[in-house]
mmCIF file of C-alpha atoms and ligand atoms in Angstrom:
data_model
loop_
_atom_site.group_PDB
_atom_site.id
_atom_site.type_symbol
_atom_site.label_atom_id
_atom_site.label_comp_id
_atom_site.label_asym_id
_atom_site.label_seq_id
_atom_site.Cartn_x
_atom_site.Cartn_y
_atom_site.Cartn_z
ATOM 1 C CA MET A 172 -0.023 0.020 -0.001
ATOM 2 C CA LYS A 173 1.382 3.400 -0.958
ATOM 3 C CA LEU A 174 2.004 5.907 1.715
ATOM 4 C CA PHE A 175 0.301 9.168 1.514
ATOM 5 C CA SER A 176 2.341 12.169 2.434
ATOM 6 C CA TYR A 177 0.534 13.798 5.309
ATOM 7 C CA TYR A 178 3.699 15.456 6.449
ATOM 8 C CA LYS A 179 2.856 18.621 4.646
ATOM 9 C CA TYR A 180 -0.249 19.094 6.750
ATOM 10 C CA PHE A 181 1.347 18.787 10.096
ATOM 11 C CA ASP A 182 3.277 22.074 9.982
ATOM 12 C CA LYS A 183 -0.121 23.752 9.895
ATOM 13 C CA ILE A 184 -0.947 22.885 13.540
ATOM 14 C CA ASN A 185 -2.284 26.134 14.649
ATOM 15 C CA LEU A 186 -0.738 28.779 16.759
ATOM 16 C CA LEU A 187 -2.904 27.847 19.611
ATOM 17 C CA THR A 188 -1.474 24.346 19.709
ATOM 18 C CA ILE A 189 2.032 25.788 19.677
ATOM 19 C CA ILE A 190 1.253 28.058 22.698
ATOM 20 C CA PHE A 191 -0.327 25.072 24.444
ATOM 21 C CA THR A 192 2.755 22.994 23.754
ATOM 22 C CA THR A 193 5.020 25.504 25.326
ATOM 23 C CA SER A 194 3.109 25.527 28.560
ATOM 24 C CA MET A 195 2.829 21.689 28.537
ATOM 25 C CA ILE A 196 6.525 21.314 28.289
ATOM 26 C CA ARG A 197 6.994 23.036 31.607
ATOM 27 C CA SER A 198 4.459 20.944 33.354
ATOM 28 C CA CYS A 199 5.410 17.642 31.906
ATOM 29 C CA LEU A 200 9.217 17.750 32.188
ATOM 30 C CA SER A 201 9.129 15.842 35.421
ATOM 31 C CA ILE A 202 7.547 12.782 33.684
ATOM 32 C CA MET A 203 10.665 11.437 32.104
ATOM 33 C CA ALA A 204 13.580 13.404 33.514
ATOM 34 C CA SER A 205 14.330 10.466 35.852
ATOM 35 C CA HIS A 206 17.000 8.796 33.768
ATOM 36 C CA THR A 207 17.188 5.313 35.164
ATOM 37 C CA LYS A 208 16.797 2.853 32.231
ATOM 38 C CA CYS A 209 19.945 4.199 30.591
ATOM 39 C CA ARG A 210 22.063 3.738 33.632
ATOM 40 C CA THR A 211 21.927 0.029 34.377
ATOM 41 C CA GLY A 212 23.396 -3.170 32.941
ATOM 42 C CA THR A 213 24.843 -3.841 29.576
ATOM 43 C CA TYR A 214 24.269 -1.570 26.583
ATOM 44 C CA PRO A 215 21.703 -2.860 24.082
ATOM 45 C CA ARG A 216 22.892 -5.385 21.538
ATOM 46 C CA THR A 217 26.305 -5.596 23.148
ATOM 47 C CA THR A 218 28.130 -7.185 26.052
ATOM 48 C CA ILE A 219 29.509 -3.814 27.102
ATOM 49 C CA ASN A 220 28.812 -2.917 30.770
ATOM 50 C CA ARG A 221 27.972 0.668 31.666
ATOM 51 C CA PHE A 222 30.311 2.277 34.213
ATOM 52 C CA LEU A 223 28.571 2.517 37.523
ATOM 53 C CA VAL A 224 26.972 5.917 38.164
ATOM 54 C CA PRO A 225 25.464 6.329 41.593
ATOM 55 C CA ASP A 226 22.373 8.539 41.873
ATOM 56 C CA ASP A 227 24.304 11.355 43.331
ATOM 57 C CA LYS A 228 26.866 11.381 40.590
ATOM 58 C CA VAL A 229 24.495 11.715 37.662
ATOM 59 C CA ASN A 230 24.694 15.393 37.398
ATOM 60 C CA TRP A 231 27.732 16.614 35.405
ATOM 61 C CA SER A 232 28.200 19.373 37.881
ATOM 62 C CA THR A 233 28.905 16.869 40.584
ATOM 63 C CA GLU A 234 32.612 15.840 40.536
ATOM 64 C CA TYR A 235 33.209 12.191 39.747
ATOM 65 C CA LYS A 236 36.966 11.826 39.479
ATOM 66 C CA ASP A 237 37.059 8.023 38.871
ATOM 67 C CA TYR A 238 34.478 8.232 36.075
ATOM 68 C CA GLU A 239 35.902 6.267 33.134
ATOM 69 C CA PRO A 240 33.020 4.985 31.079
ATOM 70 C CA PRO A 241 33.662 2.755 27.997
ATOM 71 C CA TYR A 242 33.369 4.273 24.543
ATOM 72 C CA TYR A 243 31.048 2.561 22.073
ATOM 73 C CA THR A 244 29.761 3.499 18.605
ATOM 74 C CA SER A 245 28.160 0.661 16.755
ATOM 75 C CA PRO A 246 30.117 -0.292 13.574
ATOM 76 C CA ALA A 247 26.724 -1.200 11.913
ATOM 77 C CA THR A 248 25.747 2.450 11.959
ATOM 78 C CA TYR A 249 28.686 3.750 9.986
ATOM 79 C CA GLY A 250 27.908 4.977 6.482
ATOM 80 C CA LYS A 251 24.128 4.889 7.143
ATOM 81 C CA PRO A 252 22.244 7.948 5.780
ATOM 82 C CA TRP A 253 20.589 8.398 9.249
ATOM 83 C CA ALA A 254 23.951 8.246 11.110
ATOM 84 C CA ASP A 255 26.539 10.933 11.736
ATOM 85 C CA PRO A 256 30.315 10.199 11.186
ATOM 86 C CA ASP A 257 32.734 10.238 14.134
ATOM 87 C CA ILE A 258 33.382 13.450 15.831
ATOM 88 C CA GLY A 259 36.370 14.999 14.252
ATOM 89 C CA SER A 260 35.902 13.413 10.867
ATOM 90 C CA PRO A 261 36.753 15.694 7.962
ATOM 91 C CA ASN A 262 33.695 17.444 6.534
ATOM 92 C CA PHE A 263 31.720 16.723 9.606
ATOM 93 C CA ASN A 264 30.841 20.206 10.990
ATOM 94 C CA PRO A 265 27.652 19.709 12.995
ATOM 95 C CA LYS A 266 25.699 22.861 14.048
ATOM 96 C CA TRP A 267 25.191 21.995 17.625
ATOM 97 C CA ASN A 268 22.095 23.397 19.371
ATOM 98 C CA ASN A 269 20.760 24.453 15.865
ATOM 99 C CA LEU A 270 18.786 23.301 12.833
ATOM 100 C CA ASP A 271 21.517 21.706 10.876
ATOM 101 C CA GLY A 272 20.097 21.354 7.232
ATOM 102 C CA ASN A 273 17.612 18.522 7.478
ATOM 103 C CA ILE A 274 18.679 17.554 10.942
ATOM 104 C CA SER A 275 17.480 19.207 14.079
ATOM 105 C CA ARG A 276 20.362 19.292 16.617
ATOM 106 C CA GLN A 277 18.208 21.338 18.939
ATOM 107 C CA SER A 278 17.206 19.908 22.236
ATOM 108 C CA TYR A 279 13.803 20.328 24.069
ATOM 109 C CA MET A 280 15.898 20.491 27.177
ATOM 110 C CA GLY A 281 17.550 23.743 26.283
ATOM 111 C CA GLU A 282 21.093 24.313 25.234
ATOM 112 C CA TYR A 283 23.273 21.363 25.711
ATOM 113 C CA GLN A 284 27.014 21.671 26.368
ATOM 114 C CA ILE A 285 29.794 20.634 24.076
ATOM 115 C CA VAL A 286 32.928 19.338 25.796
ATOM 116 C CA THR A 287 36.060 18.512 23.764
ATOM 117 C CA GLY A 288 33.870 18.356 20.772
ATOM 118 C CA TYR A 289 31.264 16.031 22.276
ATOM 119 C CA PRO A 290 27.663 16.925 23.136
ATOM 120 C CA LEU A 291 26.822 16.193 26.715
ATOM 121 C CA ASN A 292 23.660 14.339 27.789
ATOM 122 C CA PRO A 293 21.380 17.051 29.334
ATOM 123 C CA ILE A 294 20.351 14.874 32.229
ATOM 124 C CA GLY A 295 23.774 13.635 33.184
ATOM 125 C CA ARG A 296 26.120 10.611 33.141
ATOM 126 C CA THR A 297 25.011 7.324 31.635
ATOM 127 C CA GLY A 298 28.047 5.210 32.190
ATOM 128 C CA ILE A 299 28.877 4.889 28.532
ATOM 129 C CA ARG A 300 30.308 7.363 25.913
ATOM 130 C CA GLY A 301 30.160 7.428 22.098
ATOM 131 C CA ARG A 302 27.125 7.377 19.789
ATOM 132 C CA GLY A 303 26.108 3.802 20.817
ATOM 133 C CA ILE A 304 23.422 2.486 18.368
ATOM 134 C CA LEU A 305 21.804 5.830 17.877
ATOM 135 C CA GLY A 306 22.259 7.719 14.639
ATOM 136 C CA ARG A 307 23.001 11.247 15.857
ATOM 137 C CA TRP A 308 25.420 12.733 18.258
ATOM 138 C CA GLY A 309 23.297 14.861 20.663
ATOM 139 C CA PRO A 310 19.561 14.680 20.474
ATOM 140 C CA ASN A 311 17.833 12.011 18.296
ATOM 141 C CA HIS A 312 14.248 13.147 17.531
ATOM 142 C CA ALA A 313 11.348 10.825 17.514
ATOM 143 C CA ALA A 314 7.518 11.193 17.561
ATOM 144 C CA ASP A 315 5.086 8.967 19.535
ATOM 145 C CA PRO A 316 1.496 9.232 18.463
ATOM 146 C CA VAL A 317 -1.115 8.078 20.971
ATOM 147 C CA VAL A 318 -4.241 7.274 18.938
ATOM 148 C CA THR A 319 -7.236 6.684 21.248
ATOM 149 C CA ARG A 320 -10.902 5.681 21.156
ATOM 150 C CA TRP A 321 -13.586 4.585 23.689
ATOM 151 C CA LYS A 322 -13.992 0.761 23.838
ATOM 152 C CA LYS A 323 -17.256 -0.594 22.401
ATOM 153 C CA ASN A 324 -18.574 -4.057 22.220
ATOM 154 C CA SER A 325 -19.474 -5.930 19.054
ATOM 155 C CA SER A 326 -22.864 -4.244 18.800
ATOM 156 C CA GLY A 327 -21.174 -0.934 18.906
ATOM 157 C CA GLU A 328 -22.256 -0.023 22.400
ATOM 158 C CA LEU A 329 -19.840 1.603 24.862
ATOM 159 C CA GLU A 330 -18.266 -0.807 27.355
ATOM 160 C CA TYR A 331 -17.710 0.186 31.021
ATOM 161 C CA ASP A 332 -15.244 -1.015 33.599
ATOM 162 C CA MET A 333 -16.094 -2.209 37.105
ATOM 163 C CA HIS A 334 -16.241 1.413 38.309
ATOM 164 C CA LYS A 335 -18.817 2.200 35.497
ATOM 165 C CA LYS A 336 -16.213 4.222 33.632
ATOM 166 C CA LYS A 337 -15.685 4.254 29.860
ATOM 167 C CA ILE A 338 -12.528 2.378 28.834
ATOM 168 C CA LEU A 339 -10.006 4.160 26.857
ATOM 169 C CA GLN A 340 -8.052 2.213 24.171
ATOM 170 C CA PHE A 341 -4.968 3.116 22.285
ATOM 171 C CA VAL A 342 -3.139 1.736 19.283
ATOM 172 C CA ALA A 343 -0.058 -0.347 20.079
ATOM 173 C CA ILE A 344 2.386 -2.184 17.963
ATOM 174 C CA LYS A 345 4.444 -5.112 18.976
ATOM 175 C CA ARG A 346 8.194 -4.455 18.729
ATOM 176 C CA GLN A 347 10.111 -7.112 16.851
ATOM 177 C CA ASP A 348 13.262 -6.477 18.856
ATOM 178 C CA THR A 349 11.981 -6.693 22.461
ATOM 179 C CA GLY A 350 8.523 -8.203 21.906
ATOM 180 C CA GLU A 351 7.017 -5.424 24.016
ATOM 181 C CA TRP A 352 3.988 -3.355 23.156
ATOM 182 C CA ALA A 353 4.800 0.198 22.128
ATOM 183 C CA LEU A 354 3.477 3.320 20.498
ATOM 184 C CA PRO A 355 3.700 3.326 16.683
ATOM 185 C CA GLY A 356 6.324 6.005 16.787
ATOM 186 C CA GLY A 357 9.621 6.493 14.919
ATOM 187 C CA MET A 358 12.322 8.949 14.142
ATOM 188 C CA VAL A 359 11.056 12.255 12.552
ATOM 189 C CA ASP A 360 12.502 15.077 10.530
ATOM 190 C CA PRO A 361 12.421 18.680 11.893
ATOM 191 C CA GLY A 362 8.758 19.849 12.175
ATOM 192 C CA GLU A 363 7.093 16.450 12.002
ATOM 193 C CA LYS A 364 4.732 15.549 14.751
ATOM 194 C CA VAL A 365 3.796 12.037 13.651
ATOM 195 C CA THR A 366 5.387 9.405 11.423
ATOM 196 C CA THR A 367 4.046 7.604 8.447
ATOM 197 C CA THR A 368 4.261 4.433 10.420
ATOM 198 C CA ALA A 369 1.385 5.707 12.565
ATOM 199 C CA VAL A 370 -0.920 6.563 9.744
ATOM 200 C CA ARG A 371 0.035 3.647 7.519
ATOM 201 C CA GLU A 372 -1.769 1.124 9.590
ATOM 202 C CA PHE A 373 -5.027 3.067 9.295
ATOM 203 C CA GLU A 374 -4.619 3.641 5.580
ATOM 204 C CA GLU A 375 -4.060 -0.069 5.073
ATOM 205 C CA GLU A 376 -7.198 -0.892 7.019
ATOM 206 C CA ALA A 377 -9.262 1.695 5.208
ATOM 207 C CA MET A 378 -7.981 0.962 1.782
ATOM 208 C CA ASN A 379 -8.036 -2.842 2.048
ATOM 209 C CA SER A 380 -11.183 -3.474 3.945
ATOM 210 C CA LEU A 381 -13.512 -0.622 3.114
ATOM 211 C CA VAL A 382 -12.652 1.359 0.128
ATOM 212 C CA ALA A 383 -14.057 0.561 -3.232
ATOM 213 C CA SER A 384 -14.046 3.644 -5.299
ATOM 214 C CA GLU A 385 -11.564 6.322 -5.966
ATOM 215 C CA GLU A 386 -13.974 8.808 -4.536
ATOM 216 C CA GLU A 387 -14.115 6.902 -1.204
ATOM 217 C CA LYS A 388 -10.340 6.759 -1.059
ATOM 218 C CA GLN A 389 -10.253 10.638 -1.453
ATOM 219 C CA GLN A 390 -12.852 10.901 1.373
ATOM 220 C CA TRP A 391 -10.749 8.763 3.705
ATOM 221 C CA LYS A 392 -7.590 10.687 2.761
ATOM 222 C CA THR A 393 -9.343 13.882 3.792
ATOM 223 C CA LYS A 394 -10.600 12.417 7.031
ATOM 224 C CA PHE A 395 -7.134 11.188 8.034
ATOM 225 C CA LYS A 396 -5.513 14.403 7.032
ATOM 226 C CA ASP A 397 -8.004 16.285 9.321
ATOM 227 C CA PHE A 398 -7.730 13.691 12.134
ATOM 228 C CA PHE A 399 -3.931 13.585 12.243
ATOM 229 C CA SER A 400 -3.672 17.426 12.159
ATOM 230 C CA LYS A 401 -5.648 17.669 15.479
ATOM 231 C CA GLY A 402 -3.186 16.257 17.971
ATOM 232 C CA ILE A 403 -3.068 17.388 21.539
ATOM 233 C CA PRO A 404 0.499 17.717 22.874
ATOM 234 C CA ILE A 405 1.235 15.335 25.667
ATOM 235 C CA TYR A 406 4.971 15.345 26.182
ATOM 236 C CA GLN A 407 8.013 16.950 24.594
ATOM 237 C CA GLY A 408 11.487 16.299 25.813
ATOM 238 C CA TYR A 409 14.109 13.828 26.913
ATOM 239 C CA VAL A 410 13.251 10.078 26.945
ATOM 240 C CA ASP A 411 14.723 7.664 29.453
ATOM 241 C CA ASP A 412 15.849 5.179 26.672
ATOM 242 C CA PRO A 413 18.149 2.250 27.058
ATOM 243 C CA ARG A 414 20.141 3.391 23.993
ATOM 244 C CA ASN A 415 21.151 6.650 25.527
ATOM 245 C CA THR A 416 24.660 7.565 26.120
ATOM 246 C CA ASP A 417 26.717 10.465 27.562
ATOM 247 C CA ASN A 418 26.826 11.918 23.985
ATOM 248 C CA SER A 419 23.661 10.772 22.281
ATOM 249 C CA TRP A 420 20.138 10.551 23.566
ATOM 250 C CA MET A 421 16.510 10.128 22.566
ATOM 251 C CA GLU A 422 13.985 13.028 22.655
ATOM 252 C CA THR A 423 10.352 12.755 21.661
ATOM 253 C CA VAL A 424 7.143 14.683 20.841
ATOM 254 C CA ALA A 425 4.024 12.766 21.864
ATOM 255 C CA TYR A 426 0.607 13.814 20.533
ATOM 256 C CA ASN A 427 -2.765 12.411 21.446
ATOM 257 C CA PHE A 428 -5.077 11.841 18.365
ATOM 258 C CA HIS A 429 -8.479 10.947 19.948
ATOM 259 C CA ASP A 430 -11.431 9.681 17.973
ATOM 260 C CA ASP A 431 -14.194 10.433 20.475
ATOM 261 C CA ASP A 432 -17.157 9.010 18.485
ATOM 262 C CA GLY A 433 -15.071 6.282 16.803
ATOM 263 C CA SER A 434 -16.036 7.474 13.328
ATOM 264 C CA ILE A 435 -12.545 7.844 11.833
ATOM 265 C CA VAL A 436 -9.921 5.494 13.074
ATOM 266 C CA GLY A 437 -12.006 4.055 15.916
ATOM 267 C CA GLY A 438 -13.987 1.789 13.648
ATOM 268 C CA PHE A 439 -11.014 -0.225 12.477
ATOM 269 C CA LYS A 440 -10.220 -3.542 13.981
ATOM 270 C CA LEU A 441 -6.512 -3.433 13.226
ATOM 271 C CA GLN A 442 -5.343 -6.822 12.137
ATOM 272 C CA ALA A 443 -1.599 -7.564 12.258
ATOM 273 C CA GLY A 444 -0.007 -6.169 9.142
ATOM 274 C CA ASP A 445 1.755 -8.318 6.521
ATOM 275 C CA ASP A 446 5.136 -7.147 7.796
ATOM 276 C CA ALA A 447 4.405 -9.550 10.856
ATOM 277 C CA VAL A 448 4.311 -6.746 13.357
ATOM 278 C CA GLY A 449 1.266 -7.023 15.602
ATOM 279 C CA VAL A 450 -0.962 -3.974 15.771
ATOM 280 C CA ARG A 451 -3.927 -3.675 18.103
ATOM 281 C CA TRP A 452 -6.199 -1.648 20.310
ATOM 282 C CA VAL A 453 -5.060 -2.014 23.917
ATOM 283 C CA ASP A 454 -7.170 -1.118 26.960
ATOM 284 C CA ILE A 455 -5.509 1.510 29.141
ATOM 285 C CA LYS A 456 -5.334 -0.142 32.599
ATOM 286 C CA PRO A 457 -3.276 0.739 35.671
ATOM 287 C CA ASP A 458 -1.002 -2.343 35.268
ATOM 288 C CA LEU A 459 -0.145 -1.570 31.687
ATOM 289 C CA ARG A 460 3.540 -1.961 30.965
ATOM 290 C CA LEU A 461 5.033 -0.711 27.685
ATOM 291 C CA TYR A 462 8.333 -0.139 26.085
ATOM 292 C CA ALA A 463 10.692 2.551 27.443
ATOM 293 C CA SER A 464 8.826 5.670 28.680
ATOM 294 C CA HIS A 465 5.673 4.850 26.722
ATOM 295 C CA THR A 466 3.846 3.917 29.900
ATOM 296 C CA ASN A 467 4.275 7.437 31.231
ATOM 297 C CA ILE A 468 2.989 8.991 27.977
ATOM 298 C CA VAL A 469 -0.073 6.757 27.890
ATOM 299 C CA GLU A 470 -0.814 7.466 31.608
ATOM 300 C CA GLU A 471 -0.685 11.230 30.783
ATOM 301 C CA VAL A 472 -3.319 10.708 28.042
ATOM 302 C CA LEU A 473 -5.530 8.775 30.323
ATOM 303 C CA LYS A 474 -5.426 11.393 32.998
ATOM 304 C CA LYS A 475 -6.502 13.963 30.365
ATOM 305 C CA HIS A 476 -9.486 11.978 29.193
ATOM 306 C CA MET A 477 -10.556 10.959 32.773
ATOM 307 C CA ALA A 478 -10.207 14.378 34.372
HETATM 308 C C1 NAG B 93 16.928 17.697 2.657
HETATM 309 O O1 NAG B 93 16.079 16.690 2.156
HETATM 310 C C2 NAG B 93 15.642 16.974 0.821
HETATM 311 C C3 NAG B 93 14.657 15.895 0.473
HETATM 312 O O2 NAG B 93 15.049 14.576 0.845
HETATM 313 C C4 NAG B 93 16.870 16.956 -0.101
HETATM 314 O O3 NAG B 93 16.439 17.323 -1.414
HETATM 315 C C5 NAG B 93 17.810 18.068 0.386
HETATM 316 O O4 NAG B 93 18.910 18.030 -0.399
HETATM 317 C C6 NAG B 93 18.190 17.841 1.826
HETATM 318 N N1 NAG B 93 18.988 18.947 2.252
HETATM 319 C C7 NAG B 93 20.038 18.774 3.046
HETATM 320 C C8 NAG B 93 20.740 19.991 3.484
HETATM 321 O O5 NAG B 93 20.412 17.682 3.298
HETATM 322 C C1 NAG B 94 22.790 19.736 38.110
HETATM 323 O O1 NAG B 94 23.225 20.620 39.146
HETATM 324 C C2 NAG B 94 23.195 22.036 38.833
HETATM 325 C C3 NAG B 94 23.773 22.782 39.992
HETATM 326 O O2 NAG B 94 23.268 22.288 41.246
HETATM 327 C C4 NAG B 94 21.688 22.386 38.616
HETATM 328 O O3 NAG B 94 21.644 23.731 38.270
HETATM 329 C C5 NAG B 94 21.178 21.558 37.482
HETATM 330 O O4 NAG B 94 19.822 21.792 37.226
HETATM 331 C C6 NAG B 94 21.344 20.123 37.684
HETATM 332 N N1 NAG B 94 21.006 19.398 36.484
HETATM 333 C C7 NAG B 94 20.105 18.396 36.438
HETATM 334 C C8 NAG B 94 19.837 17.846 35.027
HETATM 335 O O5 NAG B 94 19.345 18.109 37.370
HETATM 336 C C1 NAG B 95 -23.298 -4.395 24.017
HETATM 337 O O1 NAG B 95 -23.766 -3.612 25.082
HETATM 338 C C2 NAG B 95 -25.160 -3.239 25.052
HETATM 339 C C3 NAG B 95 -25.328 -2.184 26.143
HETATM 340 O O2 NAG B 95 -24.703 -2.580 27.408
HETATM 341 C C4 NAG B 95 -25.904 -4.545 25.302
HETATM 342 O O3 NAG B 95 -27.259 -4.232 25.268
HETATM 343 C C5 NAG B 95 -25.532 -5.557 24.214
HETATM 344 O O4 NAG B 95 -26.198 -6.772 24.392
HETATM 345 C C6 NAG B 95 -24.075 -5.765 24.162
HETATM 346 N N1 NAG B 95 -23.679 -6.556 23.005
HETATM 347 C C7 NAG B 95 -22.913 -7.673 23.061
HETATM 348 C C8 NAG B 95 -22.690 -8.394 21.818
HETATM 349 O O5 NAG B 95 -22.445 -7.997 24.068
#
């Protein structure tokens, strides 16, 4: 199924949303600034142990004389279009803390420091240096869409939980690497709020199962365009991700796309796609456990709808 380019519509998210985002950032920073997943055990896909960083030594401004973390940059990333060369390579002149051509090297956490040529993780020490398995030195930008609906039974009637409350559901995908359920997010270019991964699932459902005529296709395209331009900002900032290092880290923008009456994306059953990645509607329950910081994001969405 061909992907439609919805990107061009997302920069039109209106001024109100932008203002709202700015105030959200302040109130939400505490969600993920804890920085624990990227301080323990071995680095993903390696046998390299992180150097021990006690809680009171995370902050760069606290002296840690014995700190000698291993250096690791995955050989598999070299030469990839999404990956930077080594620091100090000829012709590699990154514009730190700026928009650098098609790459945003700006952090949602404010200006990050550059020490001996290397960007410093804004939260602090991680026990490992280098680029790891991430593509960019400094911030690596992703978007995590939270697409939600109210749960209905097979007759199309709203379902309620034991406390007689409506049940919020969101779209989750099963990650092939860890087997965990996660938001259908991905890396984004500057200005993008949602990835094609997120909309593709719905497009496939709509086009394969429902659409007959060219006219209907156009109608669905219009509906999707509209739906995915009305995201509510949930979080914007650092992500406590196991891939983070002292010099490379994940940041995300999470938007909630809510289909209140179930008329747009809410009507789709979401079968697993042919790329063998499971996709489904998942009930948001207190014991929900998701990949990386996705649990926190989904909890924020639930709070908003239940308030
Ligand atoms: C940015 O991306 C566009 C489209 O892929 C490409 O044509 C352009 O050359 C890129 N610009 C830079 C500075 O990399
Ligand atoms: C690290 O400590 C400094 C000085 O106490 C403080 O200003 C800064 O906010 C701390 N950084 C973090 C990420 O907590
Ligand atoms: C769906 O819920 C409605 C209202 O609670 C109920 O009347 C109906 O029987 C339910 N349908 C099924 C298939 O469970």
